[in-house]
C-alpha cells in the first residue's frame, strides 16, 4: 500500500493536487495522509513567550487547522468513494519542509503530491516558494501539480537526463509504476552539446535501459539546445502528460525555475512534475 502525503492549505490549488492524486492512483490501494501545517503569524518572540499569548495563538490556529482538515476529508469522501483508499489527517504546528522530513525519517510516507501556486504571483518564478523548498529538500519523490491542470491519465512521460547519475532502483520505481500501470511511454531525453557520451555516461545509459526494460520507452537525442528549450520543443511535438526528472547536482534543476532565459524561450510548467531525489537517506 502506497503512503502518499497530500499537503493542503485549504486552497483551490491544493484541492486540485488532491484530486489529481486520487485519480492517478484510483486503481491502487493507498493510504492518503492529509497534512496541514501552521505557524504563528505573530513574529514578536517576546510576546509569544507569555504563556497566555502562546496558548491563545496556537489553540486558535490548531482549531482552524483541524476544522479545515475535517472539511477536506468530508469533501473527499463525498466526491471519491473509493474502497481502495484510506485516509488519515495530520494537523501540525511546524514548517512544511520540516514536517515532511520528520514523516520521511519516521518511515511514514513514500511520496508527496502537492500544488504549485506561489503566493507572490511573480511570473518569473514558475513554482511557489513552498513547492521549491519541498522539491529541493524532500528525500522522497514529489509530484507538483500545476493549478490549472485537469487530470489526464499519463500517456507520454518526458524524462530529461544527462546520463551522469549512477541509477538505482529507488530512482525509477515510482516512475515505472506510474508508466506501467497507465500504459504510458517513457521518453528519455538527452541534450547533446556536440560531444560524444563518455564511457561513464554510456555505462549509466545502459544501466538505465536495464531498469526500464519492462516499460514502453524511446530514447531521444537533441542537439544545440539547452535543456529547457529541449523540453519545450518536445512538448510541442508530443502531448506530454507528466514531466519527470532526478534532482542531482550535475543537472540544471535549480536554474530551471529562476533563470531569466526561461522566460525568453517560453518554458512553462503546464503538466505535473515528478521530482525524484538523487539521495533518499
PDB file of N, CA and C in Angstrom, residues 194-260:
ATOM      1  N   UNK A 194      27.257  18.548 -28.584  1.00  0.00           N
ATOM      2  CA  UNK A 194      28.309  18.375 -29.583  1.00  0.00           C
ATOM      3  C   UNK A 194      29.409  17.434 -29.172  1.00  0.00           C
ATOM      4  N   UNK A 195      29.253  16.813 -28.008  1.00  0.00           N
ATOM      5  CA  UNK A 195      30.273  15.882 -27.534  1.00  0.00           C
ATOM      6  C   UNK A 195      29.687  14.481 -27.437  1.00  0.00           C
ATOM      7  N   UNK A 196      30.522  13.505 -27.702  1.00  0.00           N
ATOM      8  CA  UNK A 196      30.106  12.120 -27.548  1.00  0.00           C
ATOM      9  C   UNK A 196      29.912  11.789 -26.068  1.00  0.00           C
ATOM     10  N   UNK A 197      29.060  10.829 -25.788  1.00  0.00           N
ATOM     11  CA  UNK A 197      28.911  10.366 -24.414  1.00  0.00           C
ATOM     12  C   UNK A 197      30.230   9.797 -23.921  1.00  0.00           C
ATOM     13  N   UNK A 198      30.567  10.071 -22.687  1.00  0.00           N
ATOM     14  CA  UNK A 198      31.762   9.470 -22.094  1.00  0.00           C
ATOM     15  C   UNK A 198      31.481   7.998 -21.822  1.00  0.00           C
ATOM     16  N   UNK A 199      32.515   7.261 -21.507  1.00  0.00           N
ATOM     17  CA  UNK A 199      32.331   5.841 -21.198  1.00  0.00           C
ATOM     18  C   UNK A 199      31.438   5.667 -19.962  1.00  0.00           C
ATOM     19  N   UNK A 200      31.600   6.582 -19.011  1.00  0.00           N
ATOM     20  CA  UNK A 200      30.765   6.524 -17.808  1.00  0.00           C
ATOM     21  C   UNK A 200      29.309   6.780 -18.162  1.00  0.00           C
ATOM     22  N   UNK A 201      29.049   7.785 -18.994  1.00  0.00           N
ATOM     23  CA  UNK A 201      27.679   8.076 -19.418  1.00  0.00           C
ATOM     24  C   UNK A 201      27.074   6.899 -20.181  1.00  0.00           C
ATOM     25  N   UNK A 202      27.851   6.282 -21.021  1.00  0.00           N
ATOM     26  CA  UNK A 202      27.369   5.109 -21.766  1.00  0.00           C
ATOM     27  C   UNK A 202      26.995   3.978 -20.804  1.00  0.00           C
ATOM     28  N   UNK A 203      27.819   3.813 -19.785  1.00  0.00           N
ATOM     29  CA  UNK A 203      27.547   2.774 -18.789  1.00  0.00           C
ATOM     30  C   UNK A 203      26.257   3.057 -18.041  1.00  0.00           C
ATOM     31  N   UNK A 204      26.056   4.330 -17.626  1.00  0.00           N
ATOM     32  CA  UNK A 204      24.847   4.709 -16.891  1.00  0.00           C
ATOM     33  C   UNK A 204      23.609   4.636 -17.794  1.00  0.00           C
ATOM     34  N   UNK A 205      23.771   4.972 -19.085  1.00  0.00           N
ATOM     35  CA  UNK A 205      22.649   4.858 -20.028  1.00  0.00           C
ATOM     36  C   UNK A 205      22.212   3.401 -20.162  1.00  0.00           C
ATOM     37  N   UNK A 206      23.186   2.513 -20.259  1.00  0.00           N
ATOM     38  CA  UNK A 206      22.882   1.084 -20.365  1.00  0.00           C
ATOM     39  C   UNK A 206      22.190   0.585 -19.101  1.00  0.00           C
ATOM     40  N   UNK A 207      22.645   1.081 -17.947  1.00  0.00           N
ATOM     41  CA  UNK A 207      22.039   0.695 -16.676  1.00  0.00           C
ATOM     42  C   UNK A 207      20.592   1.186 -16.601  1.00  0.00           C
ATOM     43  N   UNK A 208      20.358   2.421 -17.050  1.00  0.00           N
ATOM     44  CA  UNK A 208      19.005   2.971 -17.082  1.00  0.00           C
ATOM     45  C   UNK A 208      18.105   2.121 -17.966  1.00  0.00           C
ATOM     46  N   UNK A 209      18.599   1.757 -19.126  1.00  0.00           N
ATOM     47  CA  UNK A 209      17.803   0.944 -20.055  1.00  0.00           C
ATOM     48  C   UNK A 209      17.446  -0.402 -19.445  1.00  0.00           C
ATOM     49  N   UNK A 210      18.365  -0.940 -18.657  1.00  0.00           N
ATOM     50  CA  UNK A 210      18.071  -2.207 -17.982  1.00  0.00           C
ATOM     51  C   UNK A 210      16.946  -2.087 -16.978  1.00  0.00           C
ATOM     52  N   UNK A 211      16.881  -0.951 -16.270  1.00  0.00           N
ATOM     53  CA  UNK A 211      15.835  -0.746 -15.278  1.00  0.00           C
ATOM     54  C   UNK A 211      14.461  -0.573 -15.913  1.00  0.00           C
ATOM     55  N   UNK A 212      14.407   0.041 -17.098  1.00  0.00           N
ATOM     56  CA  UNK A 212      13.112   0.365 -17.696  1.00  0.00           C
ATOM     57  C   UNK A 212      12.685  -0.638 -18.772  1.00  0.00           C
ATOM     58  N   UNK A 213      13.345  -1.761 -18.844  1.00  0.00           N
ATOM     59  CA  UNK A 213      13.104  -2.710 -19.937  1.00  0.00           C
ATOM     60  C   UNK A 213      11.677  -3.246 -19.976  1.00  0.00           C
ATOM     61  N   UNK A 214      10.981  -3.242 -18.843  1.00  0.00           N
ATOM     62  CA  UNK A 214       9.610  -3.765 -18.819  1.00  0.00           C
ATOM     63  C   UNK A 214       8.566  -2.704 -19.160  1.00  0.00           C
ATOM     64  N   UNK A 215       9.003  -1.489 -19.404  1.00  0.00           N
ATOM     65  CA  UNK A 215       8.095  -0.407 -19.790  1.00  0.00           C
ATOM     66  C   UNK A 215       8.269  -0.112 -21.274  1.00  0.00           C
ATOM     67  N   UNK A 216       7.320   0.616 -21.839  1.00  0.00           N
ATOM     68  CA  UNK A 216       7.464   1.114 -23.205  1.00  0.00           C
ATOM     69  C   UNK A 216       8.290   2.388 -23.159  1.00  0.00           C
ATOM     70  N   UNK A 217       9.343   2.465 -23.980  1.00  0.00           N
ATOM     71  CA  UNK A 217      10.219   3.629 -23.890  1.00  0.00           C
ATOM     72  C   UNK A 217      10.871   3.940 -25.234  1.00  0.00           C
ATOM     73  N   UNK A 218      11.284   5.183 -25.382  1.00  0.00           N
ATOM     74  CA  UNK A 218      12.057   5.636 -26.530  1.00  0.00           C
ATOM     75  C   UNK A 218      13.150   6.569 -26.027  1.00  0.00           C
ATOM     76  N   UNK A 219      14.334   6.478 -26.636  1.00  0.00           N
ATOM     77  CA  UNK A 219      15.401   7.417 -26.349  1.00  0.00           C
ATOM     78  C   UNK A 219      15.405   8.516 -27.418  1.00  0.00           C
ATOM     79  N   UNK A 220      15.570   9.759 -26.981  1.00  0.00           N
ATOM     80  CA  UNK A 220      15.629  10.901 -27.890  1.00  0.00           C
ATOM     81  C   UNK A 220      16.913  11.672 -27.621  1.00  0.00           C
ATOM     82  N   UNK A 221      17.522  12.141 -28.695  1.00  0.00           N
ATOM     83  CA  UNK A 221      18.751  12.927 -28.563  1.00  0.00           C
ATOM     84  C   UNK A 221      18.591  14.217 -29.359  1.00  0.00           C
ATOM     85  N   UNK A 222      18.668  15.358 -28.676  1.00  0.00           N
ATOM     86  CA  UNK A 222      18.549  16.656 -29.336  1.00  0.00           C
ATOM     87  C   UNK A 222      19.863  17.411 -29.222  1.00  0.00           C
ATOM     88  N   UNK A 223      20.217  18.116 -30.296  1.00  0.00           N
ATOM     89  CA  UNK A 223      21.493  18.826 -30.331  1.00  0.00           C
ATOM     90  C   UNK A 223      21.277  20.333 -30.349  1.00  0.00           C
ATOM     91  N   UNK A 224      22.314  21.044 -29.876  1.00  0.00           N
ATOM     92  CA  UNK A 224      22.379  22.503 -29.970  1.00  0.00           C
ATOM     93  C   UNK A 224      21.210  23.209 -29.301  1.00  0.00           C
ATOM     94  N   UNK A 225      20.764  22.681 -28.183  1.00  0.00           N
ATOM     95  CA  UNK A 225      19.716  23.320 -27.389  1.00  0.00           C
ATOM     96  C   UNK A 225      20.102  23.214 -25.921  1.00  0.00           C
ATOM     97  N   UNK A 226      19.591  24.154 -25.117  1.00  0.00           N
ATOM     98  CA  UNK A 226      19.724  23.927 -23.684  1.00  0.00           C
ATOM     99  C   UNK A 226      18.544  23.070 -23.233  1.00  0.00           C
ATOM    100  N   UNK A 227      18.605  22.595 -22.004  1.00  0.00           N
ATOM    101  CA  UNK A 227      17.599  21.634 -21.548  1.00  0.00           C
ATOM    102  C   UNK A 227      16.178  22.209 -21.546  1.00  0.00           C
ATOM    103  N   UNK A 228      15.957  23.421 -21.022  1.00  0.00           N
ATOM    104  CA  UNK A 228      14.589  23.962 -21.077  1.00  0.00           C
ATOM    105  C   UNK A 228      14.050  24.080 -22.500  1.00  0.00           C
ATOM    106  N   UNK A 229      14.899  24.504 -23.454  1.00  0.00           N
ATOM    107  CA  UNK A 229      14.480  24.571 -24.850  1.00  0.00           C
ATOM    108  C   UNK A 229      14.085  23.200 -25.368  1.00  0.00           C
ATOM    109  N   UNK A 230      14.883  22.201 -25.034  1.00  0.00           N
ATOM    110  CA  UNK A 230      14.619  20.848 -25.496  1.00  0.00           C
ATOM    111  C   UNK A 230      13.288  20.333 -24.941  1.00  0.00           C
ATOM    112  N   UNK A 231      13.047  20.616 -23.669  1.00  0.00           N
ATOM    113  CA  UNK A 231      11.773  20.205 -23.061  1.00  0.00           C
ATOM    114  C   UNK A 231      10.610  20.889 -23.756  1.00  0.00           C
ATOM    115  N   UNK A 232      10.741  22.203 -23.988  1.00  0.00           N
ATOM    116  CA  UNK A 232       9.675  22.967 -24.637  1.00  0.00           C
ATOM    117  C   UNK A 232       9.405  22.439 -26.038  1.00  0.00           C
ATOM    118  N   UNK A 233      10.459  22.197 -26.807  1.00  0.00           N
ATOM    119  CA  UNK A 233      10.297  21.692 -28.171  1.00  0.00           C
ATOM    120  C   UNK A 233       9.638  20.318 -28.171  1.00  0.00           C
ATOM    121  N   UNK A 234      10.057  19.478 -27.245  1.00  0.00           N
ATOM    122  CA  UNK A 234       9.483  18.130 -27.206  1.00  0.00           C
ATOM    123  C   UNK A 234       8.004  18.186 -26.859  1.00  0.00           C
ATOM    124  N   UNK A 235       7.650  19.067 -25.924  1.00  0.00           N
ATOM    125  CA  UNK A 235       6.248  19.175 -25.517  1.00  0.00           C
ATOM    126  C   UNK A 235       5.373  19.717 -26.647  1.00  0.00           C
ATOM    127  N   UNK A 236       5.967  20.465 -27.565  1.00  0.00           N
ATOM    128  CA  UNK A 236       5.210  20.951 -28.716  1.00  0.00           C
ATOM    129  C   UNK A 236       4.893  19.809 -29.688  1.00  0.00           C
ATOM    130  N   UNK A 237       5.794  18.835 -29.737  1.00  0.00           N
ATOM    131  CA  UNK A 237       5.631  17.747 -30.702  1.00  0.00           C
ATOM    132  C   UNK A 237       4.830  16.572 -30.140  1.00  0.00           C
ATOM    133  N   UNK A 238       4.857  16.397 -28.847  1.00  0.00           N
ATOM    134  CA  UNK A 238       4.170  15.260 -28.225  1.00  0.00           C
ATOM    135  C   UNK A 238       3.295  15.762 -27.081  1.00  0.00           C
ATOM    136  N   UNK A 239       2.181  15.116 -26.869  1.00  0.00           N
ATOM    137  CA  UNK A 239       1.269  15.517 -25.795  1.00  0.00           C
ATOM    138  C   UNK A 239       1.765  14.915 -24.483  1.00  0.00           C
ATOM    139  N   UNK A 240       2.716  15.582 -23.869  1.00  0.00           N
ATOM    140  CA  UNK A 240       3.308  15.093 -22.629  1.00  0.00           C
ATOM    141  C   UNK A 240       2.311  15.290 -21.484  1.00  0.00           C
ATOM    142  N   UNK A 241       2.109  14.242 -20.683  1.00  0.00           N
ATOM    143  CA  UNK A 241       1.193  14.307 -19.546  1.00  0.00           C
ATOM    144  C   UNK A 241       1.922  14.408 -18.208  1.00  0.00           C
ATOM    145  N   UNK A 242       3.209  14.091 -18.217  1.00  0.00           N
ATOM    146  CA  UNK A 242       3.978  14.112 -16.979  1.00  0.00           C
ATOM    147  C   UNK A 242       5.440  14.378 -17.311  1.00  0.00           C
ATOM    148  N   UNK A 243       6.019  15.339 -16.608  1.00  0.00           N
ATOM    149  CA  UNK A 243       7.449  15.626 -16.712  1.00  0.00           C
ATOM    150  C   UNK A 243       8.118  15.063 -15.469  1.00  0.00           C
ATOM    151  N   UNK A 244       9.188  14.307 -15.651  1.00  0.00           N
ATOM    152  CA  UNK A 244       9.873  13.692 -14.513  1.00  0.00           C
ATOM    153  C   UNK A 244      11.374  13.883 -14.644  1.00  0.00           C
ATOM    154  N   UNK A 245      12.022  14.115 -13.526  1.00  0.00           N
ATOM    155  CA  UNK A 245      13.481  14.178 -13.540  1.00  0.00           C
ATOM    156  C   UNK A 245      14.043  13.898 -12.151  1.00  0.00           C
ATOM    157  N   UNK A 246      15.312  13.562 -12.161  1.00  0.00           N
ATOM    158  CA  UNK A 246      16.015  13.320 -10.903  1.00  0.00           C
ATOM    159  C   UNK A 246      16.779  14.591 -10.542  1.00  0.00           C
ATOM    160  N   UNK A 247      16.627  15.023  -9.315  1.00  0.00           N
ATOM    161  CA  UNK A 247      17.272  16.249  -8.843  1.00  0.00           C
ATOM    162  C   UNK A 247      18.659  15.915  -8.305  1.00  0.00           C
ATOM    163  N   UNK A 248      19.663  16.078  -9.150  1.00  0.00           N
ATOM    164  CA  UNK A 248      21.029  15.850  -8.674  1.00  0.00           C
ATOM    165  C   UNK A 248      21.912  17.011  -9.084  1.00  0.00           C
ATOM    166  N   UNK A 249      23.029  17.132  -8.438  1.00  0.00           N
ATOM    167  CA  UNK A 249      23.833  18.355  -8.505  1.00  0.00           C
ATOM    168  C   UNK A 249      24.381  18.649  -9.889  1.00  0.00           C
ATOM    169  N   UNK A 250      24.480  17.666 -10.748  1.00  0.00           N
ATOM    170  CA  UNK A 250      25.044  17.912 -12.075  1.00  0.00           C
ATOM    171  C   UNK A 250      24.018  18.458 -13.052  1.00  0.00           C
ATOM    172  N   UNK A 251      22.736  18.346 -12.677  1.00  0.00           N
ATOM    173  CA  UNK A 251      21.706  18.729 -13.630  1.00  0.00           C
ATOM    174  C   UNK A 251      21.298  20.173 -13.419  1.00  0.00           C
ATOM    175  N   UNK A 252      20.329  20.640 -14.195  1.00  0.00           N
ATOM    176  CA  UNK A 252      20.007  22.059 -14.258  1.00  0.00           C
ATOM    177  C   UNK A 252      18.846  22.439 -13.355  1.00  0.00           C
ATOM    178  N   UNK A 253      18.445  21.564 -12.456  1.00  0.00           N
ATOM    179  CA  UNK A 253      17.199  21.711 -11.699  1.00  0.00           C
ATOM    180  C   UNK A 253      17.030  23.097 -11.078  1.00  0.00           C
ATOM    181  N   UNK A 254      18.022  23.551 -10.330  1.00  0.00           N
ATOM    182  CA  UNK A 254      17.890  24.815  -9.611  1.00  0.00           C
ATOM    183  C   UNK A 254      17.650  25.978 -10.567  1.00  0.00           C
ATOM    184  N   UNK A 255      18.429  26.039 -11.650  1.00  0.00           N
ATOM    185  CA  UNK A 255      18.301  27.152 -12.584  1.00  0.00           C
ATOM    186  C   UNK A 255      17.029  27.098 -13.412  1.00  0.00           C
ATOM    187  N   UNK A 256      16.422  25.940 -13.509  1.00  0.00           N
ATOM    188  CA  UNK A 256      15.213  25.790 -14.313  1.00  0.00           C
ATOM    189  C   UNK A 256      14.138  26.773 -13.891  1.00  0.00           C
ATOM    190  N   UNK A 257      14.055  27.064 -12.611  1.00  0.00           N
ATOM    191  CA  UNK A 257      12.945  27.853 -12.109  1.00  0.00           C
ATOM    192  C   UNK A 257      13.247  29.330 -11.949  1.00  0.00           C
ATOM    193  N   UNK A 258      14.501  29.726 -12.017  1.00  0.00           N
ATOM    194  CA  UNK A 258      14.825  31.113 -11.732  1.00  0.00           C
ATOM    195  C   UNK A 258      15.601  31.818 -12.841  1.00  0.00           C
ATOM    196  N   UNK A 259      16.163  31.088 -13.768  1.00  0.00           N
ATOM    197  CA  UNK A 259      16.970  31.712 -14.812  1.00  0.00           C
ATOM    198  C   UNK A 259      16.103  32.549 -15.749  1.00  0.00           C
ATOM    199  N   UNK A 260      16.519  33.803 -16.042  1.00  0.00           N
ATOM    200  CA  UNK A 260      15.737  34.658 -16.945  1.00  0.00           C
ATOM    201  C   UNK A 260      15.560  34.061 -18.331  1.00  0.00           C
TER     202      UNK A 260
END
